[in-house]
mmCIF file of C-alpha atoms in Angstrom:
data_model
loop_
_atom_site.group_PDB
_atom_site.id
_atom_site.type_symbol
_atom_site.label_atom_id
_atom_site.label_comp_id
_atom_site.label_asym_id
_atom_site.label_seq_id
_atom_site.Cartn_x
_atom_site.Cartn_y
_atom_site.Cartn_z
ATOM 1 C CA THR A 1 92.733 29.349 76.978
ATOM 2 C CA ASN A 2 94.993 29.012 73.983
ATOM 3 C CA SER A 3 95.290 27.005 70.776
ATOM 4 C CA SER A 4 96.649 23.974 72.632
ATOM 5 C CA GLY A 5 93.930 23.866 75.326
ATOM 6 C CA ILE A 6 93.239 25.431 78.715
ATOM 7 C CA SER A 7 95.389 25.939 81.781
ATOM 8 C CA VAL A 8 93.754 26.378 85.179
ATOM 9 C CA THR A 9 95.363 27.120 88.513
ATOM 10 C CA GLY A 10 92.943 26.061 91.214
ATOM 11 C CA SER A 11 89.697 24.104 90.905
ATOM 12 C CA VAL A 12 87.257 23.738 88.026
ATOM 13 C CA VAL A 13 83.539 23.282 88.699
ATOM 14 C CA ALA A 14 81.506 22.156 85.690
ATOM 15 C CA ASP A 15 78.256 20.382 84.856
ATOM 16 C CA GLY A 16 80.217 17.733 82.993
ATOM 17 C CA LEU A 17 83.380 16.984 81.054
ATOM 18 C CA THR A 18 83.670 15.735 77.517
ATOM 19 C CA VAL A 19 87.025 14.910 75.945
ATOM 20 C CA SER A 20 86.799 14.637 72.183
ATOM 21 C CA ALA A 21 89.733 14.228 69.832
ATOM 22 C CA PRO A 22 90.976 11.773 67.171
ATOM 23 C CA SER A 23 92.822 10.078 70.027
ATOM 24 C CA VAL A 24 90.724 10.661 73.136
ATOM 25 C CA THR A 25 93.005 11.298 76.108
ATOM 26 C CA ALA A 26 92.517 12.814 79.535
ATOM 27 C CA THR A 27 95.588 13.166 81.718
ATOM 28 C CA ILE A 28 95.586 13.865 85.457
ATOM 29 C CA ASN A 29 98.973 14.597 86.965
ATOM 30 C CA ALA A 30 98.669 13.294 90.532
ATOM 31 C CA THR A 31 101.896 14.462 92.157
ATOM 32 C CA GLY A 32 100.876 14.221 95.801
ATOM 33 C CA THR A 33 100.549 11.141 97.967
ATOM 34 C CA ASN A 34 96.768 11.415 98.180
ATOM 35 C CA SER A 35 95.665 12.966 94.908
ATOM 36 C CA GLY A 36 93.786 11.858 91.834
ATOM 37 C CA LEU A 37 90.187 11.929 90.642
ATOM 38 C CA GLU A 38 87.185 12.100 92.977
ATOM 39 C CA PHE A 39 83.522 11.399 92.272
ATOM 40 C CA THR A 40 81.083 13.122 94.643
ATOM 41 C CA HIS A 41 77.338 12.479 94.580
ATOM 42 C CA GLY A 42 75.710 15.306 96.544
ATOM 43 C CA SER A 43 72.895 12.941 97.528
ATOM 44 C CA THR A 44 71.146 12.790 100.911
ATOM 45 C CA ASN A 45 70.860 9.002 100.622
ATOM 46 C CA THR A 46 73.046 7.689 103.440
ATOM 47 C CA SER A 47 73.756 4.454 101.563
ATOM 48 C CA VAL A 48 75.552 6.402 98.818
ATOM 49 C CA ARG A 49 79.310 6.901 99.005
ATOM 50 C CA ASN A 50 81.805 9.211 97.380
ATOM 51 C CA TRP A 51 84.459 7.400 95.328
ATOM 52 C CA SER A 52 87.968 8.327 94.282
ATOM 53 C CA ILE A 53 90.711 7.022 92.030
ATOM 54 C CA ARG A 54 94.193 7.786 93.251
ATOM 55 C CA SER A 55 97.807 6.863 92.673
ATOM 56 C CA ASN A 56 100.876 6.970 94.930
ATOM 57 C CA THR A 57 98.660 6.380 97.982
ATOM 58 C CA GLU A 58 100.774 3.618 99.522
ATOM 59 C CA ALA A 59 103.535 2.788 97.078
ATOM 60 C CA PHE A 60 104.863 4.464 93.971
ATOM 61 C CA GLY A 61 103.017 3.274 90.890
ATOM 62 C CA ASP A 62 99.997 1.819 92.720
ATOM 63 C CA PHE A 63 96.543 2.700 91.429
ATOM 64 C CA ILE A 64 93.892 2.753 94.175
ATOM 65 C CA ILE A 65 90.098 2.891 94.048
ATOM 66 C CA ARG A 66 88.703 4.153 97.353
ATOM 67 C CA ARG A 67 85.279 4.906 98.852
ATOM 68 C CA GLU A 68 83.953 6.826 101.822
ATOM 69 C CA SER A 69 83.925 4.646 104.931
ATOM 70 C CA ALA A 70 80.615 6.254 105.992
ATOM 71 C CA TYR A 71 78.207 8.766 104.506
ATOM 72 C CA GLY A 72 79.622 12.292 104.641
ATOM 73 C CA SER A 73 82.588 11.196 106.767
ATOM 74 C CA GLY A 74 85.234 12.506 104.421
ATOM 75 C CA VAL A 75 87.307 9.458 105.393
ATOM 76 C CA ASP A 76 87.885 6.968 102.610
ATOM 77 C CA THR A 77 88.982 3.334 102.628
ATOM 78 C CA LYS A 78 90.523 1.132 99.985
ATOM 79 C CA SER A 79 88.216 -0.984 97.840
ATOM 80 C CA MET A 80 90.545 -2.103 95.075
ATOM 81 C CA ALA A 81 94.237 -1.698 94.278
ATOM 82 C CA PHE A 82 96.347 -2.278 91.177
ATOM 83 C CA ALA A 83 100.048 -2.588 92.014
ATOM 84 C CA SER A 84 102.789 -1.524 89.634
ATOM 85 C CA ASN A 85 103.927 -5.171 89.361
ATOM 86 C CA GLY A 86 100.487 -6.283 88.106
ATOM 87 C CA ASP A 87 99.071 -7.622 91.399
ATOM 88 C CA ILE A 88 95.385 -6.847 92.015
ATOM 89 C CA SER A 89 93.706 -6.683 95.434
ATOM 90 C CA PHE A 90 90.052 -6.472 96.492
ATOM 91 C CA TYR A 91 89.723 -5.289 100.099
ATOM 92 C CA ASN A 92 87.374 -6.085 102.961
ATOM 93 C CA THR A 93 84.737 -3.631 104.221
ATOM 94 C CA ALA A 94 87.229 -1.910 106.520
ATOM 95 C CA GLY A 95 89.734 -1.567 103.682
ATOM 96 C CA THR A 96 92.476 -3.097 105.808
ATOM 97 C CA SER A 97 93.069 -6.559 104.287
ATOM 98 C CA GLN A 98 92.912 -8.168 100.873
ATOM 99 C CA ASN A 99 89.943 -10.542 100.679
ATOM 100 C CA LEU A 100 90.739 -11.417 97.060
ATOM 101 C CA PHE A 101 94.303 -11.228 95.797
ATOM 102 C CA TRP A 102 95.682 -11.857 92.320
ATOM 103 C CA ASP A 103 99.412 -12.658 92.264
ATOM 104 C CA SER A 104 100.470 -11.605 88.791
ATOM 105 C CA SER A 105 103.971 -13.091 88.863
ATOM 106 C CA ALA A 106 102.679 -16.547 89.874
ATOM 107 C CA SER A 107 99.387 -16.329 87.927
ATOM 108 C CA SER A 108 97.653 -17.420 91.142
ATOM 109 C CA LEU A 109 94.548 -16.358 93.047
ATOM 110 C CA GLY A 110 94.257 -16.094 96.815
ATOM 111 C CA ILE A 111 90.964 -15.824 98.723
ATOM 112 C CA GLY A 112 91.592 -14.565 102.237
ATOM 113 C CA VAL A 113 95.340 -15.028 101.770
ATOM 114 C CA THR A 114 98.095 -13.046 100.025
ATOM 115 C CA ASN A 115 101.046 -15.454 100.332
ATOM 116 C CA VAL A 116 99.539 -17.630 97.611
ATOM 117 C CA GLY A 117 101.090 -21.103 97.500
ATOM 118 C CA THR A 118 98.970 -22.785 94.786
ATOM 119 C CA LYS A 119 97.064 -21.682 91.696
ATOM 120 C CA LEU A 120 93.976 -21.258 93.905
ATOM 121 C CA ASP A 121 94.687 -20.745 97.611
ATOM 122 C CA ILE A 122 91.745 -20.388 100.022
ATOM 123 C CA ALA A 123 91.995 -19.482 103.714
ATOM 124 C CA THR A 124 88.815 -20.588 105.473
ATOM 125 C CA GLU A 125 87.035 -19.059 108.447
ATOM 126 C CA ALA A 126 85.935 -20.780 111.653
ATOM 127 C CA ASN A 127 82.800 -22.917 111.246
ATOM 128 C CA LYS A 128 82.667 -22.295 107.488
ATOM 129 C CA ALA A 129 83.538 -24.544 104.558
ATOM 130 C CA GLY A 130 86.313 -23.299 102.336
ATOM 131 C CA LEU A 131 84.797 -24.449 99.056
ATOM 132 C CA ARG A 132 81.346 -25.523 97.876
ATOM 133 C CA VAL A 133 80.376 -26.720 94.405
ATOM 134 C CA THR A 134 76.622 -26.699 93.773
ATOM 135 C CA ALA A 135 75.311 -28.543 90.718
ATOM 136 C CA PRO A 136 71.934 -27.790 89.113
ATOM 137 C CA ASN A 137 69.078 -29.931 90.368
ATOM 138 C CA THR A 138 68.393 -31.390 86.946
ATOM 139 C CA THR A 139 67.969 -35.130 86.376
ATOM 140 C CA ASN A 140 70.836 -36.656 84.335
ATOM 141 C CA GLN A 141 72.384 -33.195 83.916
ATOM 142 C CA SER A 142 73.750 -32.477 87.371
ATOM 143 C CA PHE A 143 77.546 -32.669 87.685
ATOM 144 C CA GLY A 144 79.538 -31.394 90.643
ATOM 145 C CA ALA A 145 83.301 -31.211 90.062
ATOM 146 C CA THR A 146 85.756 -33.019 87.795
ATOM 147 C CA ILE A 147 89.449 -33.323 88.682
ATOM 148 C CA ALA A 148 92.026 -34.735 86.258
ATOM 149 C CA ALA A 149 94.050 -37.240 88.264
ATOM 150 C CA GLY A 150 96.998 -38.057 86.007
ATOM 151 C CA THR A 151 97.884 -41.604 85.011
ATOM 152 C CA SER A 152 100.065 -43.251 87.679
ATOM 153 C CA ALA A 153 100.105 -44.044 91.385
ATOM 154 C CA SER A 154 102.494 -41.118 91.847
ATOM 155 C CA ASP A 155 99.844 -38.713 90.525
ATOM 156 C CA TYR A 156 96.758 -37.797 92.495
ATOM 157 C CA ALA A 157 93.485 -35.972 91.927
ATOM 158 C CA LEU A 158 92.651 -35.367 95.573
ATOM 159 C CA ASN A 159 94.951 -35.174 98.569
ATOM 160 C CA ILE A 160 93.489 -34.395 102.007
ATOM 161 C CA ASN A 161 96.005 -33.695 104.785
ATOM 162 C CA ASN A 162 95.631 -33.074 108.496
ATOM 163 C CA ALA A 163 95.485 -29.475 109.771
ATOM 164 C CA ALA A 164 99.254 -29.313 110.212
ATOM 165 C CA GLY A 165 99.845 -30.653 106.699
ATOM 166 C CA SER A 166 102.171 -33.304 108.103
ATOM 167 C CA SER A 167 100.241 -36.450 107.119
ATOM 168 C CA THR A 168 97.786 -37.620 104.475
ATOM 169 C CA LEU A 169 94.264 -38.552 105.586
ATOM 170 C CA PHE A 170 92.868 -39.506 102.179
ATOM 171 C CA LYS A 171 94.348 -39.596 98.688
ATOM 172 C CA VAL A 172 92.863 -40.543 95.304
ATOM 173 C CA LYS A 173 95.667 -41.610 92.965
ATOM 174 C CA GLY A 174 95.980 -41.374 89.222
ATOM 175 C CA ASP A 175 95.903 -45.144 88.746
ATOM 176 C CA GLY A 176 92.433 -45.334 90.344
ATOM 177 C CA SER A 177 93.563 -46.513 93.775
ATOM 178 C CA SER A 178 92.892 -44.669 97.021
ATOM 179 C CA VAL A 179 94.728 -44.409 100.327
ATOM 180 C CA PHE A 180 93.022 -43.982 103.708
ATOM 181 C CA SER A 181 94.926 -43.354 106.933
ATOM 182 C CA GLY A 182 91.926 -44.022 109.179
ATOM 183 C CA SER A 183 88.862 -46.260 109.265
ATOM 184 C CA VAL A 184 86.109 -46.281 106.637
ATOM 185 C CA SER A 185 82.470 -46.355 107.743
ATOM 186 C CA ALA A 186 79.320 -47.005 105.721
ATOM 187 C CA THR A 187 75.750 -46.226 106.803
ATOM 188 C CA THR A 188 74.315 -48.597 104.150
ATOM 189 C CA ASN A 189 75.473 -51.873 102.579
ATOM 190 C CA MET A 190 78.951 -51.717 101.106
ATOM 191 C CA VAL A 191 79.337 -53.371 97.692
ATOM 192 C CA ILE A 192 82.871 -54.253 96.592
ATOM 193 C CA GLY A 193 83.787 -55.537 93.134
ATOM 194 C CA ASN A 194 82.250 -55.659 89.684
ATOM 195 C CA GLY A 195 81.868 -59.404 89.049
ATOM 196 C CA THR A 196 85.217 -60.007 87.375
ATOM 197 C CA HIS A 197 86.560 -63.574 87.639
ATOM 198 C CA ASN A 198 89.253 -63.937 90.329
ATOM 199 C CA GLU A 199 88.642 -60.396 91.342
ATOM 200 C CA LEU A 200 90.600 -59.134 94.350
ATOM 201 C CA PRO A 201 88.202 -56.752 96.081
ATOM 202 C CA LEU A 202 89.937 -56.769 99.486
ATOM 203 C CA SER A 203 93.589 -57.136 100.411
ATOM 204 C CA PHE A 204 95.109 -57.008 103.898
ATOM 205 C CA ASN A 205 98.843 -56.372 104.034
ATOM 206 C CA SER A 206 101.032 -57.057 107.061
ATOM 207 C CA SER A 207 104.716 -57.537 107.744
ATOM 208 C CA SER A 208 104.434 -61.341 108.033
ATOM 209 C CA GLN A 209 101.493 -62.426 105.830
ATOM 210 C CA ASP A 210 99.164 -60.950 103.222
ATOM 211 C CA PHE A 211 95.509 -61.935 103.108
ATOM 212 C CA SER A 212 93.130 -61.584 100.173
ATOM 213 C CA ILE A 213 89.375 -61.994 99.941
ATOM 214 C CA GLY A 214 87.812 -62.657 96.564
ATOM 215 C CA ALA A 215 85.092 -64.449 94.649
ATOM 216 C CA ASN A 216 85.247 -67.061 91.892
ATOM 217 C CA GLY A 217 81.940 -68.095 90.435
ATOM 218 C CA ASN A 218 79.875 -69.618 93.267
ATOM 219 C CA PHE A 219 82.707 -69.568 95.792
ATOM 220 C CA PHE A 220 83.861 -67.054 98.380
ATOM 221 C CA MET A 221 87.525 -67.514 99.203
ATOM 222 C CA ILE A 222 90.229 -66.290 101.531
ATOM 223 C CA ALA A 223 93.830 -66.723 100.411
ATOM 224 C CA GLY A 224 97.262 -65.256 100.769
ATOM 225 C CA HIS A 225 97.537 -63.613 97.361
ATOM 226 C CA LEU A 226 95.455 -63.183 94.226
ATOM 227 C CA SER A 227 97.334 -66.083 92.588
ATOM 228 C CA ASP A 228 96.267 -68.354 95.476
ATOM 229 C CA LEU A 229 92.519 -67.774 95.095
ATOM 230 C CA ASP A 230 92.167 -70.635 92.568
ATOM 231 C CA SER A 231 94.366 -73.332 94.138
ATOM 232 C CA ASN A 232 95.759 -72.456 97.542
ATOM 233 C CA GLN A 233 92.922 -71.034 99.609
ATOM 234 C CA PHE A 234 92.855 -70.783 103.403
ATOM 235 C CA LEU A 235 89.046 -70.910 103.356
ATOM 236 C CA THR A 236 86.423 -71.622 100.657
ATOM 237 C CA VAL A 237 82.692 -71.120 101.113
ATOM 238 C CA SER A 238 80.310 -72.539 98.489
ATOM 239 C CA SER A 239 76.969 -70.964 97.660
ATOM 240 C CA ALA A 240 75.464 -74.433 97.875
#
């Protein structure tokens, strides 16, 4: 010991450690590739693990939190890692892959994936949904998810592609319209429209002729275009 502190060559065993100063600082110089600070429990409970905090384990500048892979094994696995570039990883039970990955440079989060391509990127497992939103079961207070769609047909709130990502199956656009690439089925009655005069609830587009189905007061009409529903119908059915 001296006026500036203590210097120890070897190991120190103590009941505890308290660092007290105007600017509280404890410095551990971890110069090896597998060195740092270790927390041992001394318990006989087999569910308890020893933990360690280490740097330089895989790459220079990384800060790793590790745990024993099994009780008393002396073999530790990664639980969490802070990279020198700001990336943060949470590992699986085996400590071999990042289950949760924060890409600091892109400000993006990956679940089950590290090559994050969007702000939230989720890699699903077989026979499991990738995302579930559960609302509280409270009358008039239960809301699932809200997505801001933008304002035009070029914007979209929801875009569902096929597995290869090569074609769109369903898209909800910013102007309120939707695009389906397949058929639409309903298990109950399907109601189309809101009662607006000369409303165009259904439109069929083809290369040679467009067809529109609409309603005008007490009449059900089929015409070529919306402008034809009043005066140039192919078919008119009266409620009388």
